[in-house]
Amino acid sequence: MSELILKNGRLITGEPCELTLCDGKIIQVARFIESNGRKTIDLQGKYLSAGWIDDHVHCYEKMKLYYDYPDEIGVSKGVTSVIDAGTTGAENIDDFYQIARKKKTNVFALLNISKCGIVAQNELADLSKIQEAKITQALKDYPDFIVGIKARMSQSVVGENGLTPLELAKKIQADNGQLPLMVHIGSAPPTLSKVLDTMKAGDVLTHCFNGKENGILDASTDQLKGFVWKAYQKGIIFDIGHGTDSFNFRVAEIALKEGMKACSISTDIYVRNRSNGPVFDLATTMEKLHAIGYSWKEILMKVTAAPAKNFHLTTKGQLHPGFDADITVFELINEDKKLTDSNGLTRVTHQQIKPIKTIIGGVVYDN
């Protein structure tokens, strides 16, 4: 395969950055690269970063409750990789894999600990659906596709089972080499304190800034709950997971004021909250974090290097030789835009981030 040179790009710091891509990999990174007659794309001063990764989406298109289409939320939105967060379980992961491998966007999966995935809201209310042997086999069958497991720990999902599904998830995790685990939080029971007590360093807590009573904020004091700080400090990964009902500006702002930032930024996107809001796409979620005070530099890290590390995507998330040629080219537009969270609260960003090109495995797609 011939080499491709990306000329006249710049990093978010303003530093010039040019890349040479070949055979799906980055082979050179420098301030200036001589083209020497090789195929060249002039980025005309636009920004570039490692390809954006959305580590919480729902994109198995055959589901009815939560579903979307990988390329509609991925390549067309500046996102080079998506991780489906538990839409499928051991009994339908094969079909999802067969569909996903035909997409332009890199698609990975977190396997729901329920064998059937999210076919209904209460997939963990019946413990007989949690079958470790089937999960272990699926992990063996799709080692490059399944990057972890998912347990949704809210009352509407677990029914009367309380903390038991999470305890079973932790056993499955331990029995399979401490693979990544993402835990969804919502309404109690189980209580957030019990969920966090069960989780360990490296586990991912998604929906970290939801506005629910069982969330991280003590409404009586407008401060973060003490046990939440202990969980954060012991290394539990706090992930945005915006979703239809799981991101609240005030909670995120109070957390930031107290010194707690999300570790990674994701959308929990599916077709309804993409089409009707409040999510729309990863860029909009990134704008929301910028509107409350996160810098673009740290936001970009939280959609590249951070999710790649959390889910062991060892060749993604960085602009270095040997890494995959997954790159997002974007611009910053100084124009006001009203943003709405999951609870109807609004903020205004004065600077928008707009993907221009999405490069996946060295193949260039215009946005």
Short mmCIF file of C-alpha atoms in Angstrom, two decimals:
data_model
loop_
_atom_site.label_atom_id
_atom_site.label_comp_id
_atom_site.label_asym_id
_atom_site.label_seq_id
_atom_site.Cartn_x
_atom_site.Cartn_y
_atom_site.Cartn_z
CA MET A 1 0.00 0.00 0.00
CA SER A 2 1.35 3.45 -0.88
CA GLU A 3 2.18 5.96 1.80
CA LEU A 4 -0.09 8.91 2.60
CA ILE A 5 1.24 12.16 4.07
CA LEU A 6 -0.97 14.42 6.18
CA LYS A 7 0.53 17.89 5.75
CA ASN A 8 -0.02 21.17 7.61
CA GLY A 9 -1.92 19.77 10.56
CA ARG A 10 -1.57 20.97 14.13
CA LEU A 11 -2.14 19.57 17.58
CA ILE A 12 -4.59 21.15 20.01
CA THR A 13 -1.58 22.88 21.60
CA GLY A 14 -0.97 24.66 18.31
CA GLU A 15 2.21 22.71 17.59
CA PRO A 16 2.64 21.75 13.91
CA CYS A 17 2.09 18.04 13.26
CA GLU A 18 2.45 16.01 10.09
CA LEU A 19 1.99 12.27 9.72
CA THR A 20 2.97 9.50 7.35
CA LEU A 21 0.48 6.62 7.12
CA CYS A 22 1.06 3.24 5.50
CA ASP A 23 -0.68 -0.15 5.64
CA GLY A 24 -3.15 1.05 8.25
CA LYS A 25 -0.46 2.32 10.63
CA ILE A 26 1.20 5.58 11.58
CA ILE A 27 4.83 5.27 10.53
CA GLN A 28 6.10 8.81 11.08
CA VAL A 29 5.13 11.81 13.22
CA ALA A 30 7.00 15.09 12.88
CA ARG A 31 6.61 18.86 12.70
CA PHE A 32 7.50 18.69 9.00
CA ILE A 33 7.65 15.75 6.57
CA GLU A 34 8.95 16.07 3.02
CA SER A 35 6.36 14.62 0.64
CA ASN A 36 8.86 13.55 -2.07
CA GLY A 37 6.10 12.89 -4.57
CA ARG A 38 4.03 10.74 -2.24
CA LYS A 39 0.27 11.13 -1.99
CA THR A 40 -0.49 14.12 0.24
CA ILE A 41 -3.50 15.65 1.93
CA ASP A 42 -3.12 19.29 2.93
CA LEU A 43 -4.99 19.85 6.20
CA GLN A 44 -4.60 23.62 5.81
CA GLY A 45 -3.90 24.24 9.47
CA LYS A 46 -6.77 22.15 10.83
CA TYR A 47 -6.36 20.32 14.12
CA LEU A 48 -5.77 16.59 14.34
CA SER A 49 -5.77 14.08 17.14
CA ALA A 50 -5.72 10.35 17.59
CA GLY A 51 -9.05 8.94 16.45
CA TRP A 52 -11.90 9.63 18.83
CA ILE A 53 -13.19 6.62 20.79
CA ASP A 54 -16.72 6.51 22.18
CA ASP A 55 -16.59 3.82 24.85
CA HIS A 56 -20.32 3.67 25.62
CA VAL A 57 -22.73 3.32 22.70
CA HIS A 58 -25.57 0.99 21.68
CA CYS A 59 -25.20 -0.01 18.04
CA TYR A 60 -26.51 -3.54 17.51
CA GLU A 61 -29.12 -2.55 14.97
CA LYS A 62 -31.37 -5.57 15.46
CA MET A 63 -32.35 -4.64 19.01
CA LYS A 64 -35.59 -2.78 19.64
CA LEU A 65 -34.99 -1.06 22.99
CA TYR A 66 -31.56 0.52 22.52
CA TYR A 67 -29.93 0.38 19.11
CA ASP A 68 -28.19 2.41 16.44
CA TYR A 69 -25.95 1.98 13.40
CA PRO A 70 -22.15 2.06 13.93
CA ASP A 71 -21.31 4.29 10.97
CA GLU A 72 -24.05 6.79 11.86
CA ILE A 73 -22.50 7.40 15.28
CA GLY A 74 -18.92 6.61 14.26
CA VAL A 75 -17.19 7.55 11.03
CA SER A 76 -19.81 10.13 10.04
CA LYS A 77 -19.31 11.92 13.39
CA GLY A 78 -15.52 11.98 13.62
CA VAL A 79 -15.44 8.84 15.78
CA THR A 80 -13.05 6.13 14.63
CA SER A 81 -13.93 3.47 17.25
CA VAL A 82 -17.07 2.68 19.23
CA ILE A 83 -17.54 0.25 22.08
CA ASP A 84 -21.05 -1.15 22.34
CA ALA A 85 -21.83 -1.23 26.05
CA GLY A 86 -23.67 -4.46 26.66
CA THR A 87 -26.43 -4.41 24.06
CA THR A 88 -25.67 -8.06 23.32
CA GLY A 89 -24.97 -11.11 25.45
CA ALA A 90 -23.43 -14.49 24.78
CA GLU A 91 -26.41 -15.69 22.72
CA ASN A 92 -26.44 -12.87 20.17
CA ILE A 93 -22.84 -11.65 20.15
CA ASP A 94 -22.06 -13.71 17.04
CA ASP A 95 -24.70 -11.95 14.96
CA PHE A 96 -23.51 -8.57 16.20
CA TYR A 97 -19.94 -9.48 15.28
CA GLN A 98 -20.91 -10.51 11.77
CA ILE A 99 -22.66 -7.17 11.24
CA ALA A 100 -20.00 -5.05 12.94
CA ARG A 101 -17.07 -6.41 10.96
CA LYS A 102 -18.61 -5.03 7.74
CA LYS A 103 -18.69 -1.44 9.01
CA LYS A 104 -16.20 1.33 8.28
CA THR A 105 -16.07 2.27 11.97
CA ASN A 106 -14.02 0.11 14.32
CA VAL A 107 -16.60 -1.67 16.48
CA PHE A 108 -15.90 -3.43 19.78
CA ALA A 109 -18.25 -4.88 22.38
CA LEU A 110 -18.70 -5.13 26.10
CA LEU A 111 -20.58 -8.38 26.65
CA ASN A 112 -23.69 -8.07 28.79
CA ILE A 113 -23.56 -10.60 31.63
CA SER A 114 -27.15 -11.49 30.69
CA LYS A 115 -26.99 -14.09 27.93
CA CYS A 116 -29.55 -12.21 25.79
CA GLY A 117 -28.33 -8.65 26.27
CA ILE A 118 -30.79 -5.77 26.57
CA VAL A 119 -33.84 -7.30 24.92
CA ALA A 120 -35.87 -5.85 27.79
CA GLN A 121 -35.17 -3.27 30.48
CA ASN A 122 -34.86 -5.88 33.25
CA GLU A 123 -32.28 -8.24 31.75
CA LEU A 124 -30.69 -8.99 35.15
CA ALA A 125 -33.91 -9.60 37.09
CA ASP A 126 -33.65 -13.31 36.22
CA LEU A 127 -30.35 -14.68 37.53
CA SER A 128 -30.65 -17.79 35.37
CA LYS A 129 -29.72 -15.57 32.41
CA ILE A 130 -26.25 -15.04 33.88
CA GLN A 131 -24.34 -18.09 32.67
CA GLU A 132 -20.61 -17.87 33.18
CA ALA A 133 -19.80 -20.81 30.92
CA LYS A 134 -21.46 -19.11 27.94
CA ILE A 135 -19.70 -15.84 28.70
CA THR A 136 -16.33 -17.57 28.94
CA GLN A 137 -16.90 -19.29 25.61
CA ALA A 138 -17.87 -16.02 23.92
CA LEU A 139 -14.71 -14.39 25.25
CA LYS A 140 -12.67 -17.23 23.73
CA ASP A 141 -14.53 -17.05 20.42
CA TYR A 142 -14.16 -13.28 19.95
CA PRO A 143 -11.00 -12.15 21.76
CA ASP A 144 -10.41 -9.18 19.43
CA PHE A 145 -14.03 -8.03 19.46
CA ILE A 146 -15.15 -8.39 23.07
CA VAL A 147 -13.09 -5.97 25.18
CA GLY A 148 -14.87 -6.42 28.51
CA ILE A 149 -18.17 -7.11 30.24
CA LYS A 150 -21.08 -4.91 31.28
CA ALA A 151 -23.43 -5.01 34.26
CA ARG A 152 -26.33 -2.56 34.56
CA MET A 153 -26.92 -1.99 38.26
CA SER A 154 -30.18 -0.11 38.71
CA GLN A 155 -33.47 -1.25 40.22
CA SER A 156 -35.32 -1.36 36.90
CA VAL A 157 -32.68 -3.76 35.56
CA VAL A 158 -31.93 -6.05 38.51
CA GLY A 159 -35.43 -6.26 40.00
CA GLU A 160 -35.23 -7.92 43.42
CA ASN A 161 -31.68 -9.19 42.92
CA GLY A 162 -29.90 -6.25 44.51
CA LEU A 163 -26.12 -6.48 44.33
CA THR A 164 -26.00 -10.14 43.24
CA PRO A 165 -25.55 -9.51 39.48
CA LEU A 166 -22.54 -7.30 40.17
CA GLU A 167 -21.04 -9.91 42.49
CA LEU A 168 -21.46 -12.47 39.72
CA ALA A 169 -19.87 -10.04 37.24
CA LYS A 170 -16.88 -9.61 39.52
CA LYS A 171 -16.47 -13.40 39.71
CA ILE A 172 -16.65 -13.68 35.92
CA GLN A 173 -14.09 -10.89 35.66
CA ALA A 174 -11.70 -12.60 38.09
CA ASP A 175 -12.09 -15.96 36.36
CA ASN A 176 -11.19 -14.42 33.00
CA GLY A 177 -7.97 -12.57 33.66
CA GLN A 178 -9.40 -9.40 35.19
CA LEU A 179 -10.93 -8.23 31.92
CA PRO A 180 -12.43 -4.71 31.94
CA LEU A 181 -15.81 -4.26 33.62
CA MET A 182 -18.22 -1.38 33.04
CA VAL A 183 -20.98 -0.80 35.58
CA HIS A 184 -24.09 1.27 34.85
CA ILE A 185 -25.60 3.11 37.83
CA GLY A 186 -29.15 4.38 38.20
CA SER A 187 -31.92 4.29 40.78
CA ALA A 188 -31.59 2.25 43.99
CA PRO A 189 -31.60 -0.46 45.07
CA PRO A 190 -28.77 -1.33 44.97
CA THR A 191 -27.37 1.80 46.53
CA LEU A 192 -24.43 3.55 44.94
CA SER A 193 -22.35 3.03 48.08
CA LYS A 194 -22.74 -0.75 47.85
CA VAL A 195 -21.98 -0.74 44.13
CA LEU A 196 -18.80 1.26 44.64
CA ASP A 197 -17.73 -0.93 47.58
CA THR A 198 -17.92 -3.94 45.26
CA MET A 199 -15.99 -2.33 42.43
CA LYS A 200 -12.21 -2.23 42.30
CA ALA A 201 -9.53 0.00 40.79
CA GLY A 202 -9.72 -0.12 37.00
CA ASP A 203 -13.45 -0.87 36.89
CA VAL A 204 -15.47 1.70 34.92
CA LEU A 205 -18.44 3.46 36.52
CA THR A 206 -20.56 4.93 33.73
CA HIS A 207 -23.23 7.67 34.11
CA CYS A 208 -20.97 9.24 36.76
CA PHE A 209 -22.62 12.68 36.62
CA ASN A 210 -26.28 11.69 36.57
CA GLY A 211 -28.72 13.83 38.54
CA LYS A 212 -30.48 11.02 40.36
CA GLU A 213 -30.91 10.64 44.12
CA ASN A 214 -28.71 7.54 43.98
CA GLY A 215 -25.96 9.51 42.24
CA ILE A 216 -22.73 11.05 43.48
CA LEU A 217 -24.26 14.33 44.74
CA ASP A 218 -25.75 14.79 48.21
CA ALA A 219 -28.72 17.05 47.43
CA SER A 220 -29.02 18.18 51.06
CA THR A 221 -25.53 19.71 51.06
CA ASP A 222 -24.82 20.23 47.35
CA GLN A 223 -21.55 18.38 47.89
CA LEU A 224 -20.21 15.08 46.68
CA LYS A 225 -20.89 12.14 48.95
CA GLY A 226 -17.85 11.14 50.99
CA PHE A 227 -17.83 7.52 49.88
CA VAL A 228 -17.76 8.67 46.25
CA TRP A 229 -14.45 10.40 46.83
CA LYS A 230 -13.02 7.22 48.36
CA ALA A 231 -14.04 5.24 45.27
CA TYR A 232 -12.57 7.83 42.92
CA GLN A 233 -9.31 7.96 44.84
CA LYS A 234 -8.94 4.18 44.90
CA GLY A 235 -8.91 4.16 41.09
CA ILE A 236 -12.46 3.46 39.94
CA ILE A 237 -12.78 5.05 36.48
CA PHE A 238 -15.56 7.64 36.25
CA ASP A 239 -17.07 7.69 32.73
CA ILE A 240 -19.64 10.21 31.46
CA GLY A 241 -22.11 7.92 29.63
CA HIS A 242 -24.38 10.92 28.87
CA GLY A 243 -27.48 9.13 27.64
CA THR A 244 -31.09 10.23 27.74
CA ASP A 245 -31.21 10.47 31.53
CA SER A 246 -27.67 10.35 32.86
CA PHE A 247 -25.82 13.67 32.55
CA ASN A 248 -26.59 16.69 34.70
CA PHE A 249 -24.72 19.99 34.32
CA ARG A 250 -24.97 20.93 38.01
CA VAL A 251 -23.58 17.61 39.19
CA ALA A 252 -20.67 17.88 36.74
CA GLU A 253 -20.01 21.49 37.74
CA ILE A 254 -20.06 20.78 41.47
CA ALA A 255 -17.75 17.82 40.95
CA LEU A 256 -15.35 20.01 38.95
CA LYS A 257 -15.42 22.70 41.64
CA GLU A 258 -14.49 20.08 44.24
CA GLY A 259 -11.69 18.77 42.01
CA MET A 260 -13.30 15.66 40.55
CA LYS A 261 -13.18 15.25 36.78
CA ALA A 262 -14.55 12.47 34.62
CA CYS A 263 -11.82 10.06 33.54
CA SER A 264 -13.38 9.39 30.13
CA ILE A 265 -16.11 10.95 28.00
CA SER A 266 -18.77 8.86 26.25
CA THR A 267 -22.27 9.31 24.90
CA ASP A 268 -24.48 6.29 25.69
CA ILE A 269 -25.91 7.11 22.28
CA TYR A 270 -28.66 5.23 20.49
CA VAL A 271 -30.98 6.16 17.67
CA ARG A 272 -33.56 8.10 19.71
CA ASN A 273 -31.22 10.31 21.71
CA ARG A 274 -29.10 10.82 18.60
CA SER A 275 -32.04 11.95 16.48
CA ASN A 276 -34.02 13.83 19.14
CA GLY A 277 -31.31 14.76 21.63
CA PRO A 278 -30.05 15.54 24.11
CA VAL A 279 -26.98 13.54 23.02
CA PHE A 280 -26.75 13.98 19.21
CA ASP A 281 -23.09 12.90 18.92
CA LEU A 282 -19.76 12.65 20.72
CA ALA A 283 -18.67 16.15 19.66
CA THR A 284 -21.73 17.66 21.38
CA THR A 285 -20.94 15.76 24.57
CA MET A 286 -17.36 17.03 24.38
CA GLU A 287 -18.70 20.59 24.00
CA LYS A 288 -20.73 20.17 27.18
CA LEU A 289 -17.62 19.35 29.18
CA HIS A 290 -15.82 22.31 27.64
CA ALA A 291 -18.74 24.60 28.50
CA ILE A 292 -18.36 23.82 32.20
CA GLY A 293 -14.60 24.30 32.30
CA TYR A 294 -12.69 21.32 30.90
CA SER A 295 -9.88 22.25 28.49
CA TRP A 296 -9.89 20.92 24.95
CA LYS A 297 -6.55 19.23 25.60
CA GLU A 298 -7.92 17.14 28.46
CA ILE A 299 -11.20 16.50 26.66
CA LEU A 300 -9.33 15.03 23.71
CA MET A 301 -7.31 12.81 26.03
CA LYS A 302 -10.56 11.55 27.55
CA VAL A 303 -11.83 10.40 24.13
CA THR A 304 -8.53 8.93 22.91
CA ALA A 305 -5.77 7.73 25.23
CA ALA A 306 -8.01 7.21 28.27
CA PRO A 307 -10.61 4.84 26.75
CA ALA A 308 -7.87 3.04 24.81
CA LYS A 309 -6.06 2.36 28.09
CA ASN A 310 -9.21 1.45 30.02
CA PHE A 311 -10.27 -1.17 27.47
CA HIS A 312 -6.81 -2.41 26.47
CA LEU A 313 -6.94 -1.08 22.90
CA THR A 314 -3.16 -1.11 22.82
CA THR A 315 -2.70 0.17 19.27
CA LYS A 316 -5.20 3.03 19.48
CA GLY A 317 -5.55 6.38 21.18
CA GLN A 318 -2.15 7.94 20.43
CA LEU A 319 -0.32 9.62 17.57
CA HIS A 320 2.85 7.57 17.62
CA PRO A 321 4.63 5.36 15.07
CA GLY A 322 3.28 1.82 15.20
CA PHE A 323 -0.19 2.86 16.33
CA ASP A 324 -3.24 2.40 14.11
CA ALA A 325 -3.80 5.10 11.50
CA ASP A 326 -7.03 6.21 13.18
CA ILE A 327 -7.14 10.01 13.19
CA THR A 328 -9.77 12.69 13.64
CA VAL A 329 -9.26 16.00 11.85
CA PHE A 330 -11.32 18.83 13.28
CA GLU A 331 -11.73 22.56 13.67
CA LEU A 332 -12.77 24.82 16.52
CA ILE A 333 -15.44 27.36 15.65
CA ASN A 334 -15.90 30.45 17.80
CA GLU A 335 -19.67 30.52 17.76
CA ASP A 336 -22.23 30.24 20.56
CA LYS A 337 -24.34 27.10 20.84
CA LYS A 338 -26.95 26.23 23.46
CA LEU A 339 -26.49 22.79 24.99
CA THR A 340 -29.06 20.80 26.95
CA ASP A 341 -28.36 18.07 29.49
CA SER A 342 -30.47 15.03 30.35
CA ASN A 343 -32.63 16.98 32.81
CA GLY A 344 -33.39 20.03 30.68
CA LEU A 345 -30.70 22.30 32.14
CA THR A 346 -28.90 24.41 29.56
CA ARG A 347 -25.47 25.95 29.15
CA VAL A 348 -23.85 27.85 26.29
CA THR A 349 -20.55 26.91 24.74
CA HIS A 350 -18.69 29.72 23.03
CA GLN A 351 -16.56 27.35 21.00
CA GLN A 352 -17.75 24.37 18.98
CA ILE A 353 -15.71 21.37 17.86
CA LYS A 354 -16.44 20.13 14.34
CA PRO A 355 -14.95 16.98 12.76
CA ILE A 356 -13.70 17.57 9.21
CA LYS A 357 -12.22 14.20 8.28
CA THR A 358 -12.31 10.78 9.89
CA ILE A 359 -9.38 8.51 9.07
CA ILE A 360 -9.77 4.83 9.94
CA GLY A 361 -6.95 2.42 9.19
CA GLY A 362 -5.49 5.01 6.84
CA VAL A 363 -8.70 5.36 4.81
CA VAL A 364 -9.92 8.95 4.65
CA TYR A 365 -13.61 9.86 4.98
CA ASP A 366 -14.88 13.45 4.71
CA ASN A 367 -17.43 14.64 7.26
#
